[in-house]
XYZ file of N, CA, C and O in Angstrom:
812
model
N 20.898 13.735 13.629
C 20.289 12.943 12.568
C 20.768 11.499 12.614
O 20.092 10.500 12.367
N 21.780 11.544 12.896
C 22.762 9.744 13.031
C 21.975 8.885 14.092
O 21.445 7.778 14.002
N 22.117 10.031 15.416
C 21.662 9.166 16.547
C 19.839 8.864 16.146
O 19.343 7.908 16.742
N 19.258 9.362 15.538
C 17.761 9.136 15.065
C 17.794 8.057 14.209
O 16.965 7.163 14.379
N 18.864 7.951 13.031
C 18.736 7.077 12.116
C 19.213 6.097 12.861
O 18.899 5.070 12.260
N 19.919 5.755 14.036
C 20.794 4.310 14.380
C 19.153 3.835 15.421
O 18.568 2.831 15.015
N 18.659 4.430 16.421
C 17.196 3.998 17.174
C 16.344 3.584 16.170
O 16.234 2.358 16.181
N 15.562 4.242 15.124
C 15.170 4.223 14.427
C 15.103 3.020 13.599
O 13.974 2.642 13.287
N 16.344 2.199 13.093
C 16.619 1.326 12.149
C 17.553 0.547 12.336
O 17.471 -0.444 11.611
N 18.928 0.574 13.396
C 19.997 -0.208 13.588
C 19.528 -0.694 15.248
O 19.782 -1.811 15.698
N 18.877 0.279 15.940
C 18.430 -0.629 16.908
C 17.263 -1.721 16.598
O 17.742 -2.753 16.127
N 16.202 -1.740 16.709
C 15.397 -2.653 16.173
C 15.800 -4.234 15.056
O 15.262 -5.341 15.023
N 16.991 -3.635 14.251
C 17.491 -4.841 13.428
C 18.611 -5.422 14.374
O 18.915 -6.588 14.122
N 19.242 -4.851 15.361
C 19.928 -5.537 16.045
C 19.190 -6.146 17.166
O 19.451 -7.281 17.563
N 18.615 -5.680 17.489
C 17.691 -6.858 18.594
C 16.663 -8.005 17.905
O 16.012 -8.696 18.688
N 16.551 -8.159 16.869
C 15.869 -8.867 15.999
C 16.899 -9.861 15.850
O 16.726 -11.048 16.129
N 18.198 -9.269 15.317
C 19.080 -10.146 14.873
C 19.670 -11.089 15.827
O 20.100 -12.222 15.613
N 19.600 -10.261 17.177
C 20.064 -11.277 18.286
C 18.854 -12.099 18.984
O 19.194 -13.232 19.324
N 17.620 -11.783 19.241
C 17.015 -12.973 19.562
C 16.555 -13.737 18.275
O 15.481 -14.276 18.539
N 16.897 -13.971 17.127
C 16.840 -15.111 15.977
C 18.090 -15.553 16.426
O 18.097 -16.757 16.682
N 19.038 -15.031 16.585
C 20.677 -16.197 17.409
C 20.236 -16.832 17.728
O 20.340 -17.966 17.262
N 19.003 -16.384 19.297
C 19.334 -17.283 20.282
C 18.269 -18.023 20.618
O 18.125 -18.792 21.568
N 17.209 -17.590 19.369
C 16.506 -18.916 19.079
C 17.492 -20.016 18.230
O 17.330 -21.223 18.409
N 18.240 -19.643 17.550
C 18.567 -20.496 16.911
C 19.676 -21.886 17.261
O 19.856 -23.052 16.909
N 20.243 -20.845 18.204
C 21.242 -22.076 19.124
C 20.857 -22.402 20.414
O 21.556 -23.069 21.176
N 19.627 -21.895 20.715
C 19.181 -22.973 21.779
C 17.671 -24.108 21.125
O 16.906 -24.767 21.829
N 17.669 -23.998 19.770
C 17.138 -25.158 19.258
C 15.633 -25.080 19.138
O 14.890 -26.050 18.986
N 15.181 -23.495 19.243
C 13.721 -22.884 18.706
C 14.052 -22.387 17.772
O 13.469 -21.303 17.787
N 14.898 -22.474 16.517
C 15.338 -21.988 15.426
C 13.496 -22.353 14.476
O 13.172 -21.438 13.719
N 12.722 -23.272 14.538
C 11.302 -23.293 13.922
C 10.510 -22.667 13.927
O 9.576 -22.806 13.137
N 10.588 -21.293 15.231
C 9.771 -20.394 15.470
C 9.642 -19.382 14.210
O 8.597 -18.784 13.953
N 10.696 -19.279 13.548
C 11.071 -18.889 12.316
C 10.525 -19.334 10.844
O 11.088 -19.069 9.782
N 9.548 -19.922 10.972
C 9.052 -20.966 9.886
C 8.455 -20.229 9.348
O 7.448 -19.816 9.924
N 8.803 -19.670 7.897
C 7.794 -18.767 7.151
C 6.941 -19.275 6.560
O 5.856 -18.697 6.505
N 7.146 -20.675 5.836
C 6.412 -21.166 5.521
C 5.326 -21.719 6.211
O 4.208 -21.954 5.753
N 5.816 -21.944 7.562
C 4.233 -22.509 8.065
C 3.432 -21.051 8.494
O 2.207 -20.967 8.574
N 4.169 -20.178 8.694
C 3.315 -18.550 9.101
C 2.419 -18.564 7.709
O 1.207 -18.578 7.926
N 2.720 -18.563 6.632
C 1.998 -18.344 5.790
C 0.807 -18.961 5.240
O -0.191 -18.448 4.735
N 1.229 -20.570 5.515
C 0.615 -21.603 5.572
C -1.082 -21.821 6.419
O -2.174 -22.202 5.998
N -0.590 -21.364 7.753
C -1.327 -20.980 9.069
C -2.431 -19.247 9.354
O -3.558 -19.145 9.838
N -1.692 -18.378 8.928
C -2.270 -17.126 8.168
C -3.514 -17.317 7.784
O -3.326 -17.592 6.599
N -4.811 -17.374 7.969
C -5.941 -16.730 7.507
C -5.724 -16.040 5.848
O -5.013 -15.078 5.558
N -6.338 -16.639 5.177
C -6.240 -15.886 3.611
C -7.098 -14.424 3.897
O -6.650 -13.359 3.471
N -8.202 -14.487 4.559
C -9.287 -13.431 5.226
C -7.985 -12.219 5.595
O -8.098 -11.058 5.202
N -6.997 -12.609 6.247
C -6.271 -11.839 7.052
C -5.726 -10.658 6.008
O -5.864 -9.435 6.041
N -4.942 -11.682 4.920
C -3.856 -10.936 4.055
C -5.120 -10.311 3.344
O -5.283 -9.091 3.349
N -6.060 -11.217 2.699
C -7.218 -9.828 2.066
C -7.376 -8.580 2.780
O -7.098 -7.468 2.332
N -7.716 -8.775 3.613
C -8.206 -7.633 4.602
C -6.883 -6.557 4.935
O -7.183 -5.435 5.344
N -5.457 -6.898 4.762
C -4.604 -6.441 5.032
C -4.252 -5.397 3.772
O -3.694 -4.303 3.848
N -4.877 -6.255 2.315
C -4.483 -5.473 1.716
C -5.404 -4.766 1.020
O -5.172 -4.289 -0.090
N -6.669 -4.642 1.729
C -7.235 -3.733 1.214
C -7.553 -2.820 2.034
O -8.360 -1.979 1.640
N -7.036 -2.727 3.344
C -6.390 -1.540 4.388
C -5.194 -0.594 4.007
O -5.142 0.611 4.251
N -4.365 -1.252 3.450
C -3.002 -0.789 3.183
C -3.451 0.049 1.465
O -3.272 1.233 1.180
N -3.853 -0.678 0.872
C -4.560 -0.170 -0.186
C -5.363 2.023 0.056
O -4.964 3.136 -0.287
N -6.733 1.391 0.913
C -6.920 2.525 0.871
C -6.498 3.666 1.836
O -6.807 4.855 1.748
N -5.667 3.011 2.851
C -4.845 4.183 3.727
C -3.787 4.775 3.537
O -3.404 5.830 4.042
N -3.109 3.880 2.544
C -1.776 4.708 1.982
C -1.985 5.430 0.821
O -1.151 6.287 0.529
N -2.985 5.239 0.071
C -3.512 6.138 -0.456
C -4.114 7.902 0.002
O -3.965 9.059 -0.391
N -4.907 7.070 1.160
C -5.306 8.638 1.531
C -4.449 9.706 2.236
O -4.511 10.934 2.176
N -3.401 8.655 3.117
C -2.316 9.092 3.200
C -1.585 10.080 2.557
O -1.185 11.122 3.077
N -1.361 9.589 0.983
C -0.416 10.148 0.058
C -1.305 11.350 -0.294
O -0.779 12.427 -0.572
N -2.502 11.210 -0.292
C -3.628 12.506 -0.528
C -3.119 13.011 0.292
O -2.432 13.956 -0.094
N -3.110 12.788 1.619
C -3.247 14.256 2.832
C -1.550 14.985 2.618
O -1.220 16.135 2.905
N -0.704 13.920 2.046
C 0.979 14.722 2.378
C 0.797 15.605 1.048
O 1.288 16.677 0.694
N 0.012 14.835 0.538
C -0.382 16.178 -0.774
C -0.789 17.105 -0.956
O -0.386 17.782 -1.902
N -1.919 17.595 0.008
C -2.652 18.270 -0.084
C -2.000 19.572 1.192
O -2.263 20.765 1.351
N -0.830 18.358 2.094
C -0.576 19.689 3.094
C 0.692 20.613 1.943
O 1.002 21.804 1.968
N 1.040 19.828 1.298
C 2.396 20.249 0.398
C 1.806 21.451 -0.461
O 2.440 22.506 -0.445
N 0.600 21.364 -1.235
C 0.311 22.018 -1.767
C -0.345 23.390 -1.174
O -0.131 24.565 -1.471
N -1.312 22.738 -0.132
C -1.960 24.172 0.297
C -0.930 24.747 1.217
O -1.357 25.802 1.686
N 0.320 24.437 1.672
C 0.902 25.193 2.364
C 2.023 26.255 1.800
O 2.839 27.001 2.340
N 1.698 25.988 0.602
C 2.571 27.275 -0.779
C 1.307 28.162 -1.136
O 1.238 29.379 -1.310
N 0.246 27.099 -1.196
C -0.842 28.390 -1.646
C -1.186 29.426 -0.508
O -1.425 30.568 -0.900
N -1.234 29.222 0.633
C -1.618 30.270 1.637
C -0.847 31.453 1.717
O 0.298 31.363 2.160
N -1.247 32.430 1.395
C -0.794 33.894 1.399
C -0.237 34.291 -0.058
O 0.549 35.206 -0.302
N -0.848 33.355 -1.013
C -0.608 34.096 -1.866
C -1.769 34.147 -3.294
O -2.798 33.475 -3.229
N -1.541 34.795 -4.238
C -2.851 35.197 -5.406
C -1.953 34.169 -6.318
O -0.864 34.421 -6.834
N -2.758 32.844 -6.385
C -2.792 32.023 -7.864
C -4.096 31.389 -7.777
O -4.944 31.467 -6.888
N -4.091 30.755 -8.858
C -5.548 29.695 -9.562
C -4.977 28.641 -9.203
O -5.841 27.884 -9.646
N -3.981 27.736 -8.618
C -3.474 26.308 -8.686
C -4.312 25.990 -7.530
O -3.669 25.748 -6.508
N -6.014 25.910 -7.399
C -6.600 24.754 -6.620
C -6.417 23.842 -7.575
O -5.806 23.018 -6.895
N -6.480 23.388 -8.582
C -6.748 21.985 -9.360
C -5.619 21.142 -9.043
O -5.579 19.981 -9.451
N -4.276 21.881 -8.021
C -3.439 20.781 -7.491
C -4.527 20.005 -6.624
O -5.084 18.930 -6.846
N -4.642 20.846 -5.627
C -5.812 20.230 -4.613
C -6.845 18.949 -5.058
O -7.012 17.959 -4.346
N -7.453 19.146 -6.272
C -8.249 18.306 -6.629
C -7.432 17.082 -7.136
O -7.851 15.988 -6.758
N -6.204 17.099 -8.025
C -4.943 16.123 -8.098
C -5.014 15.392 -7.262
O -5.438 14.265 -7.516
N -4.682 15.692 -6.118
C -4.085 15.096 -4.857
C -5.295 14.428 -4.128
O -5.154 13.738 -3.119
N -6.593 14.710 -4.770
C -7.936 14.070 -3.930
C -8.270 12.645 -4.971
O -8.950 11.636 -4.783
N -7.608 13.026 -5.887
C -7.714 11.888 -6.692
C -7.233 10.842 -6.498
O -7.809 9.794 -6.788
N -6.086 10.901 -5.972
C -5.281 9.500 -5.458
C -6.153 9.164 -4.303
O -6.602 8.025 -4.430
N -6.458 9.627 -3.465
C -7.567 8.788 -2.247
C -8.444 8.466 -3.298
O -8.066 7.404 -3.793
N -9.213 8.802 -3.732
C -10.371 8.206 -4.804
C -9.613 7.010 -5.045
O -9.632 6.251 -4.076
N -8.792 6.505 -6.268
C -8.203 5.855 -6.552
C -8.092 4.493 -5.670
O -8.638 3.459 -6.054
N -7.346 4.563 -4.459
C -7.381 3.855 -3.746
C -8.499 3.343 -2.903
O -8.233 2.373 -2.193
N -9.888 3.907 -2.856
C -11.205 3.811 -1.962
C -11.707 2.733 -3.164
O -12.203 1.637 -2.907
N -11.460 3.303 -4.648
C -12.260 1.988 -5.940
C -11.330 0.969 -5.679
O -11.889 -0.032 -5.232
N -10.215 0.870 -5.786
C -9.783 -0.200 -5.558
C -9.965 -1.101 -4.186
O -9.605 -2.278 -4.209
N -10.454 -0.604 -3.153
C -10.920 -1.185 -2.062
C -11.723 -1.644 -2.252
O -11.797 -2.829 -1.928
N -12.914 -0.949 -2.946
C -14.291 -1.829 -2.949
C -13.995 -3.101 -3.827
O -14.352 -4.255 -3.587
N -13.226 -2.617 -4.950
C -13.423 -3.757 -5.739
C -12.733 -4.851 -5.306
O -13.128 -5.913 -5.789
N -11.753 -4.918 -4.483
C -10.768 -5.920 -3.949
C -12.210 -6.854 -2.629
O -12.339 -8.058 -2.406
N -13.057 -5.613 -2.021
C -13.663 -6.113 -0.979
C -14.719 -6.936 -1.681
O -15.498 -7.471 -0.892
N -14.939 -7.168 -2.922
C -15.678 -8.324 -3.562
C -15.494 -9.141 -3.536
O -16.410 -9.955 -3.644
N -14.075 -9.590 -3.363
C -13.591 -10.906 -3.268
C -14.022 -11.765 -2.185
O -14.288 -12.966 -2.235
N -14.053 -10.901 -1.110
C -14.191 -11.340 0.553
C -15.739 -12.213 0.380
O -16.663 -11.687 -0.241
N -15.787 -12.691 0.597
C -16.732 -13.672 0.567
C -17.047 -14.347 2.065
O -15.993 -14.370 2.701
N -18.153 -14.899 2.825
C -17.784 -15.769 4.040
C -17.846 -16.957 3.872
O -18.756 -17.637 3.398
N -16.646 -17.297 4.349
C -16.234 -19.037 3.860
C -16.462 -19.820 5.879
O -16.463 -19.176 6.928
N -16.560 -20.774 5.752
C -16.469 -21.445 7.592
C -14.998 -21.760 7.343
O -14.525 -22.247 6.315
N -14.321 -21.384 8.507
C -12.896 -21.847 8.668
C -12.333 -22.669 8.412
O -11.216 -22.683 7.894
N -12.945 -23.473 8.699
C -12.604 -25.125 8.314
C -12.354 -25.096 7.126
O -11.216 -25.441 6.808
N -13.292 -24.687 6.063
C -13.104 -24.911 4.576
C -12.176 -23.874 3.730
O -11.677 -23.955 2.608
N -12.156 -23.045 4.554
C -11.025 -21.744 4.165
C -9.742 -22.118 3.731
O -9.226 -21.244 3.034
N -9.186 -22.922 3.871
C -7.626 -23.310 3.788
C -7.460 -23.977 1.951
O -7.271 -25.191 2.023
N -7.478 -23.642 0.920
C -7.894 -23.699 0.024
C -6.899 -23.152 -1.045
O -6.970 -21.934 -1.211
N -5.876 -23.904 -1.892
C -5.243 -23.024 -3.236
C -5.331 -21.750 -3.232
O -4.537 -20.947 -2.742
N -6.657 -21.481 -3.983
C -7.995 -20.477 -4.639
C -8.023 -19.845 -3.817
O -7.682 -18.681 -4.026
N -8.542 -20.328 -2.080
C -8.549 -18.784 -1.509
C -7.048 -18.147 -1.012
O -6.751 -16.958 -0.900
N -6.178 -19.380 -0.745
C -4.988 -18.802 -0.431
C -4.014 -17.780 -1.751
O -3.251 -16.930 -1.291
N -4.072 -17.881 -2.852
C -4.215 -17.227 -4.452
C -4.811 -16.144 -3.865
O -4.088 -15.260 -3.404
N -5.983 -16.058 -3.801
C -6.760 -14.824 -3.636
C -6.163 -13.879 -2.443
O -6.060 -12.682 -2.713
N -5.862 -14.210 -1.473
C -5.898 -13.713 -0.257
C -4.074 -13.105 -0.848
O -3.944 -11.901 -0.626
N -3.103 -13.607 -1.351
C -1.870 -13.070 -1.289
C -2.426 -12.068 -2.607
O -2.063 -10.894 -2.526
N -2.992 -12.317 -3.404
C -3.126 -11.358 -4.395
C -4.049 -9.949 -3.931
O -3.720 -8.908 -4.500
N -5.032 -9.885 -3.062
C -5.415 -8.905 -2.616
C -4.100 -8.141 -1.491
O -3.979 -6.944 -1.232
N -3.358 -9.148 -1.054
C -2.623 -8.114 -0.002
C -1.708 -7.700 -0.816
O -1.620 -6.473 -0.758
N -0.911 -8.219 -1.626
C -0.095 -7.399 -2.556
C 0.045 -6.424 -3.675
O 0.941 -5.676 -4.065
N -1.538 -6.792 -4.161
C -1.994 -6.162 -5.056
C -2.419 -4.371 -3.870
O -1.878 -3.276 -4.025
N -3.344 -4.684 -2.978
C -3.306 -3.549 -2.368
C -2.173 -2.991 -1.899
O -2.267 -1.781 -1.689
N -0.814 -3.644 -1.598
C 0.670 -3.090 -1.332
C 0.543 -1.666 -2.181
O 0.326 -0.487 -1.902
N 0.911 -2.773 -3.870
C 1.301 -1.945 -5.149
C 0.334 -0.980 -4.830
O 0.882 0.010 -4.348
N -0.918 -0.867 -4.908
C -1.761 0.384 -5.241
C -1.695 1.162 -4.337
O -1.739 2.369 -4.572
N -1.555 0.606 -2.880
C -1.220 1.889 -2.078
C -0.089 2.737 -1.895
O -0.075 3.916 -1.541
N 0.980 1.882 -2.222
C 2.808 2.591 -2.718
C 2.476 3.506 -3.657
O 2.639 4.695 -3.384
N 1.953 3.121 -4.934
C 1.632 4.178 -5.794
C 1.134 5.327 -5.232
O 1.870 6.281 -4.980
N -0.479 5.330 -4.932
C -1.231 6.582 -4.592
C -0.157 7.228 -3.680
O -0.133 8.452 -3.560
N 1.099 6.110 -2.770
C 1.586 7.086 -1.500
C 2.446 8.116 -2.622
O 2.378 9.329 -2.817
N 3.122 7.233 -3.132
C 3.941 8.442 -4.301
C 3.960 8.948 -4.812
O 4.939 9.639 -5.093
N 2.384 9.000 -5.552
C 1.931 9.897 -6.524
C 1.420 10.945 -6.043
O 1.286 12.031 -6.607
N 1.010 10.534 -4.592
C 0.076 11.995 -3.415
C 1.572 12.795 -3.201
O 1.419 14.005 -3.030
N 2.602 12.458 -3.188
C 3.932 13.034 -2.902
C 4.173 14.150 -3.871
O 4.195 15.374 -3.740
N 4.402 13.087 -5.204
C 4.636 13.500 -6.777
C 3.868 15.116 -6.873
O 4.264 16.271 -7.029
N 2.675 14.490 -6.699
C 1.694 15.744 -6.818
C 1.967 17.013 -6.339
O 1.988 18.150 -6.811
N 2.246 16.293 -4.854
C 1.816 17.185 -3.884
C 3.455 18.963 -4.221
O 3.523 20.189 -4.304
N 4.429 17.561 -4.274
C 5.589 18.826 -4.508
C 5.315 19.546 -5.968
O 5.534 20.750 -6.108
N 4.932 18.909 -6.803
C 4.717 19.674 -8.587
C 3.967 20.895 -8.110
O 4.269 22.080 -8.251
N 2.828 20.298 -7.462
C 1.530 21.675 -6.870
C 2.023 22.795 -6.168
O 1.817 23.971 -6.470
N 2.695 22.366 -5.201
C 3.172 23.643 -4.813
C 4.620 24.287 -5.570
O 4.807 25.479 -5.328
N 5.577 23.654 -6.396
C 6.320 24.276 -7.467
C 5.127 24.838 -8.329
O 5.598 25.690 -9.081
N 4.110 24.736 -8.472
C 3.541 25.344 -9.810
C 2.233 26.573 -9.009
O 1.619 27.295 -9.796
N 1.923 26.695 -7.469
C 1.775 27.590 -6.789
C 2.651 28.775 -6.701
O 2.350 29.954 -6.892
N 3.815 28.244 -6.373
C 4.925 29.733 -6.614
C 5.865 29.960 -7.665
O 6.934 30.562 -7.563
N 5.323 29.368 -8.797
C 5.801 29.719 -10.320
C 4.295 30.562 -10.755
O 4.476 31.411 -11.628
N 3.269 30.468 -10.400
C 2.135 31.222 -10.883
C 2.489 32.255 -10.155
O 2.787 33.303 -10.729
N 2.534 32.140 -8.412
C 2.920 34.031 -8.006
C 3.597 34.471 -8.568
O 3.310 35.665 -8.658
N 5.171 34.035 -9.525
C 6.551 34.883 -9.619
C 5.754 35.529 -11.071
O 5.580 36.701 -11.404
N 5.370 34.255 -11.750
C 5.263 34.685 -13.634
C 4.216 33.949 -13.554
O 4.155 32.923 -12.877
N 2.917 34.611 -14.531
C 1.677 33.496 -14.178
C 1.537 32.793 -15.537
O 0.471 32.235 -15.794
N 3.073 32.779 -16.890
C 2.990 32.226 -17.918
C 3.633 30.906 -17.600
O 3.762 29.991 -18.413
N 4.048 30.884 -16.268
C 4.953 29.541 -16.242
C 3.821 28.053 -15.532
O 4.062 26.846 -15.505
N 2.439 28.938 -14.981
C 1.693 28.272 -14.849
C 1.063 27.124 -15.675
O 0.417 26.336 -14.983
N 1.099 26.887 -16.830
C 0.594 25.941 -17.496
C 2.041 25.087 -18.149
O 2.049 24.045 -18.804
N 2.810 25.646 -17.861
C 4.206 24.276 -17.828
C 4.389 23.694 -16.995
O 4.871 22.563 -17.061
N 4.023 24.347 -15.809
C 4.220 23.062 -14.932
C 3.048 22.174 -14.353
O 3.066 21.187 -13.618
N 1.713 23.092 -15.128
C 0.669 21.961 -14.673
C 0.661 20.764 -15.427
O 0.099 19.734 -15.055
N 1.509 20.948 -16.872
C 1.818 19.480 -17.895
C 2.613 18.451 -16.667
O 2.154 17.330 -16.447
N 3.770 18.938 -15.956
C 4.735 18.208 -15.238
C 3.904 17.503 -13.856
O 4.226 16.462 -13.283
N 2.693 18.452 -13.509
C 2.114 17.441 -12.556
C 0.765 16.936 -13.303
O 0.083 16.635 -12.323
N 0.257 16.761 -14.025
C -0.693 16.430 -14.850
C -0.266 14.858 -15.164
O -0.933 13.825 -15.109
N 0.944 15.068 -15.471
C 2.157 13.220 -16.027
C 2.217 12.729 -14.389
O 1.902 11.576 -14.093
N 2.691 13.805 -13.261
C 2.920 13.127 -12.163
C 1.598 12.131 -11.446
O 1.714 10.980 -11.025
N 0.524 12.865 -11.467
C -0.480 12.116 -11.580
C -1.354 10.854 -11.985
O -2.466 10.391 -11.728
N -0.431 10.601 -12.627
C -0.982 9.349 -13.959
C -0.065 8.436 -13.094
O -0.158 7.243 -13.381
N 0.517 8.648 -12.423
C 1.294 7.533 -12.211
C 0.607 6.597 -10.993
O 0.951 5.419 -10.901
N -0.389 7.175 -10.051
C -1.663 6.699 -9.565
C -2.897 5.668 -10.261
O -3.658 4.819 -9.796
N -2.643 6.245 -11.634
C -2.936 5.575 -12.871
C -2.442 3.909 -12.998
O -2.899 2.776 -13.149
N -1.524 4.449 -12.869
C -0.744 3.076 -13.451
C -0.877 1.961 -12.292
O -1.225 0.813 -12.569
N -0.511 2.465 -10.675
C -1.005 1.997 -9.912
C -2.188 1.106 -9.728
O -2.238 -0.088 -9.431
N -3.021 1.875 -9.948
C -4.757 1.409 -10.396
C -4.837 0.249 -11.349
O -5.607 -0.701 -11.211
N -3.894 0.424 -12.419
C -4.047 -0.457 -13.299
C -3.176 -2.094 -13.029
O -3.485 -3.074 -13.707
N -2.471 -2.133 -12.331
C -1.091 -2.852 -12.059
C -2.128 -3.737 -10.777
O -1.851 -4.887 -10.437
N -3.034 -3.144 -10.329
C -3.758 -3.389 -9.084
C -4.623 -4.304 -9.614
O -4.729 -5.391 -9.047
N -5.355 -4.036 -10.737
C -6.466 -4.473 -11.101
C -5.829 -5.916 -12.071
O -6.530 -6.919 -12.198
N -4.532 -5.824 -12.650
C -4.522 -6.970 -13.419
C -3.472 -8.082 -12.380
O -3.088 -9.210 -12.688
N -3.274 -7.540 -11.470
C -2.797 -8.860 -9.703
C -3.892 -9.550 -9.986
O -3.886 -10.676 -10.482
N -5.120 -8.748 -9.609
C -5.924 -9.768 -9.574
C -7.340 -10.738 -10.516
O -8.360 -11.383 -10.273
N -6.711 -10.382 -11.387
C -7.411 -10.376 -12.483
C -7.766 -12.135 -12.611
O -8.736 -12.600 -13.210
N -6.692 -12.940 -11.872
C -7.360 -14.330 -11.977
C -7.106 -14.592 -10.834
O -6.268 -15.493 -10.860
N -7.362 -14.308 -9.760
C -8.028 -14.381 -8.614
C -9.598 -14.692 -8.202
O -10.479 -13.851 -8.380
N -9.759 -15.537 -7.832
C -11.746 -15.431 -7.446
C -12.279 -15.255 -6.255
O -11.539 -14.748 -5.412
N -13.173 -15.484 -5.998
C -14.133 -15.147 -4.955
C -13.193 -16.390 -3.744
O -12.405 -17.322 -3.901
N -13.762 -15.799 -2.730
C -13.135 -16.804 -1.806
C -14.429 -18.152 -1.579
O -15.608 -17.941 -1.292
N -13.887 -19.302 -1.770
C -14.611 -20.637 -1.948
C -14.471 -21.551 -0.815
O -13.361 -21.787 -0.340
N -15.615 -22.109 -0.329
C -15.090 -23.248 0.637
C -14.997 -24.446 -0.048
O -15.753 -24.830 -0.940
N -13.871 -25.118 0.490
C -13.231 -26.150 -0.447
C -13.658 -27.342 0.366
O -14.350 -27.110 1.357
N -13.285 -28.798 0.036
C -13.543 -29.808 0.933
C -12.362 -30.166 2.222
O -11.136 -30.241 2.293
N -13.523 -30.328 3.153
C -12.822 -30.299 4.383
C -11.202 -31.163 4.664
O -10.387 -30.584 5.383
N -10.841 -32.509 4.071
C -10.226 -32.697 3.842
C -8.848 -32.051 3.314
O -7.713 -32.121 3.785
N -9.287 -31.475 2.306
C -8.298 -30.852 1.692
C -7.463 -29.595 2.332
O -6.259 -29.425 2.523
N -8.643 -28.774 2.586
C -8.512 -27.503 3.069
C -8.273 -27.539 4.845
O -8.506 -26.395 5.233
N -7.975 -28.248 5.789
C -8.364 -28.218 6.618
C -6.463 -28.220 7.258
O -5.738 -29.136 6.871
N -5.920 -27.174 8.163
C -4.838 -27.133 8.096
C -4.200 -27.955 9.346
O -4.384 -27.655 10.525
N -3.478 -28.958 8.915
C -3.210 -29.925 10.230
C -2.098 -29.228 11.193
O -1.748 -29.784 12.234
């Protein structure tokens, strides 16, 4: 498990960490410029980024849900499909919030793209789709383990079945909140606008 966690996460940050050295003391330390990456970035890009991340980590969190759950229900006599349908809800969730984020996208000419308003817009769709897809991923999780605790609490005793569908019923909502946290990112965000060339035009 060590040697997985050190490849995994201590290699990669150590080779990161050493070629930023040796940009940095042989005097390409600018390659590093976040601000101009961000600056330079396509607003189109981060939209589009986050309304990928939006509805794939969502469906994502559906499928770890749905294997969590149906893999307690197989081989045995309960009623807990309505986990199943739980866990289809968070992909839903995340597919409305795609469309509605993909309203924004507008076609602007490049040139005029470089813009406050669309740059506003463009970080608020990618972050806003972050949040909503973290959620659905956690709530497809949330679900997914309540569902199958409340699959083999219906085989043992089938009175314990409706206590724990309250405990994933709350786990659920929290996809909810997601949804909602999503929708007020961008709530003063607008359409993407071409601005005047001057302004917008990135030197």
């Amino acid at each position: 498990m060590g040697y997985k966690t050190y490849t995994s996460f201590g290699l990669p940050t150590f080779l990161i960490i050493i070629i930023a050295l040796y940009l940095l003391f042989t005097g390409s330390g600018e390659v590093f410029d976040v601000g101009r990456f961000l600056e330079e970035t396509s607003p189109f890009v981060w939209g589009s980024l986050g309304i990928g991340l939006c509805i794939g980590l969502s469906v994502f969190g559906a499928g770890w849900g749905i294997f969590l759950t149906g893999a307690s229900i197989l081989g045995i006599s309960t009623k807990n499909l309505i986990s199943i349908i739980f866990c289809e809800v968070v992909a839903i969730y995340g597919v409305i919030m795609g469309i509605v984020y993909s309203s924004k996208l507008q076609p602007v000419p490049e040139a005029l793209l470089y813009t406050k308003d669309n740059y506003f817009t463009g970080y608020a769709l990618f972050f806003g789709g972050l949040t909503v897809g973290l959620c659905n991923l956690l709530c497809g999780l949330c679900v997914g383990i309540a569902g199958s605790t409340a699959a083999l609490a219906d085989a043992a005793d089938s009175t314990l079945f409706v206590k724990v569908l309250v405990v994933e019923v709350f786990g659920s909502v929290l996809g909810l909140f997601g949804l909602i946290i999503g929708l007020l990112m961008i709530g003063n965000a607008k359409e993407f606008l071409p601005g005047s060339p001057a302004v917008s035009a990135v030197s």
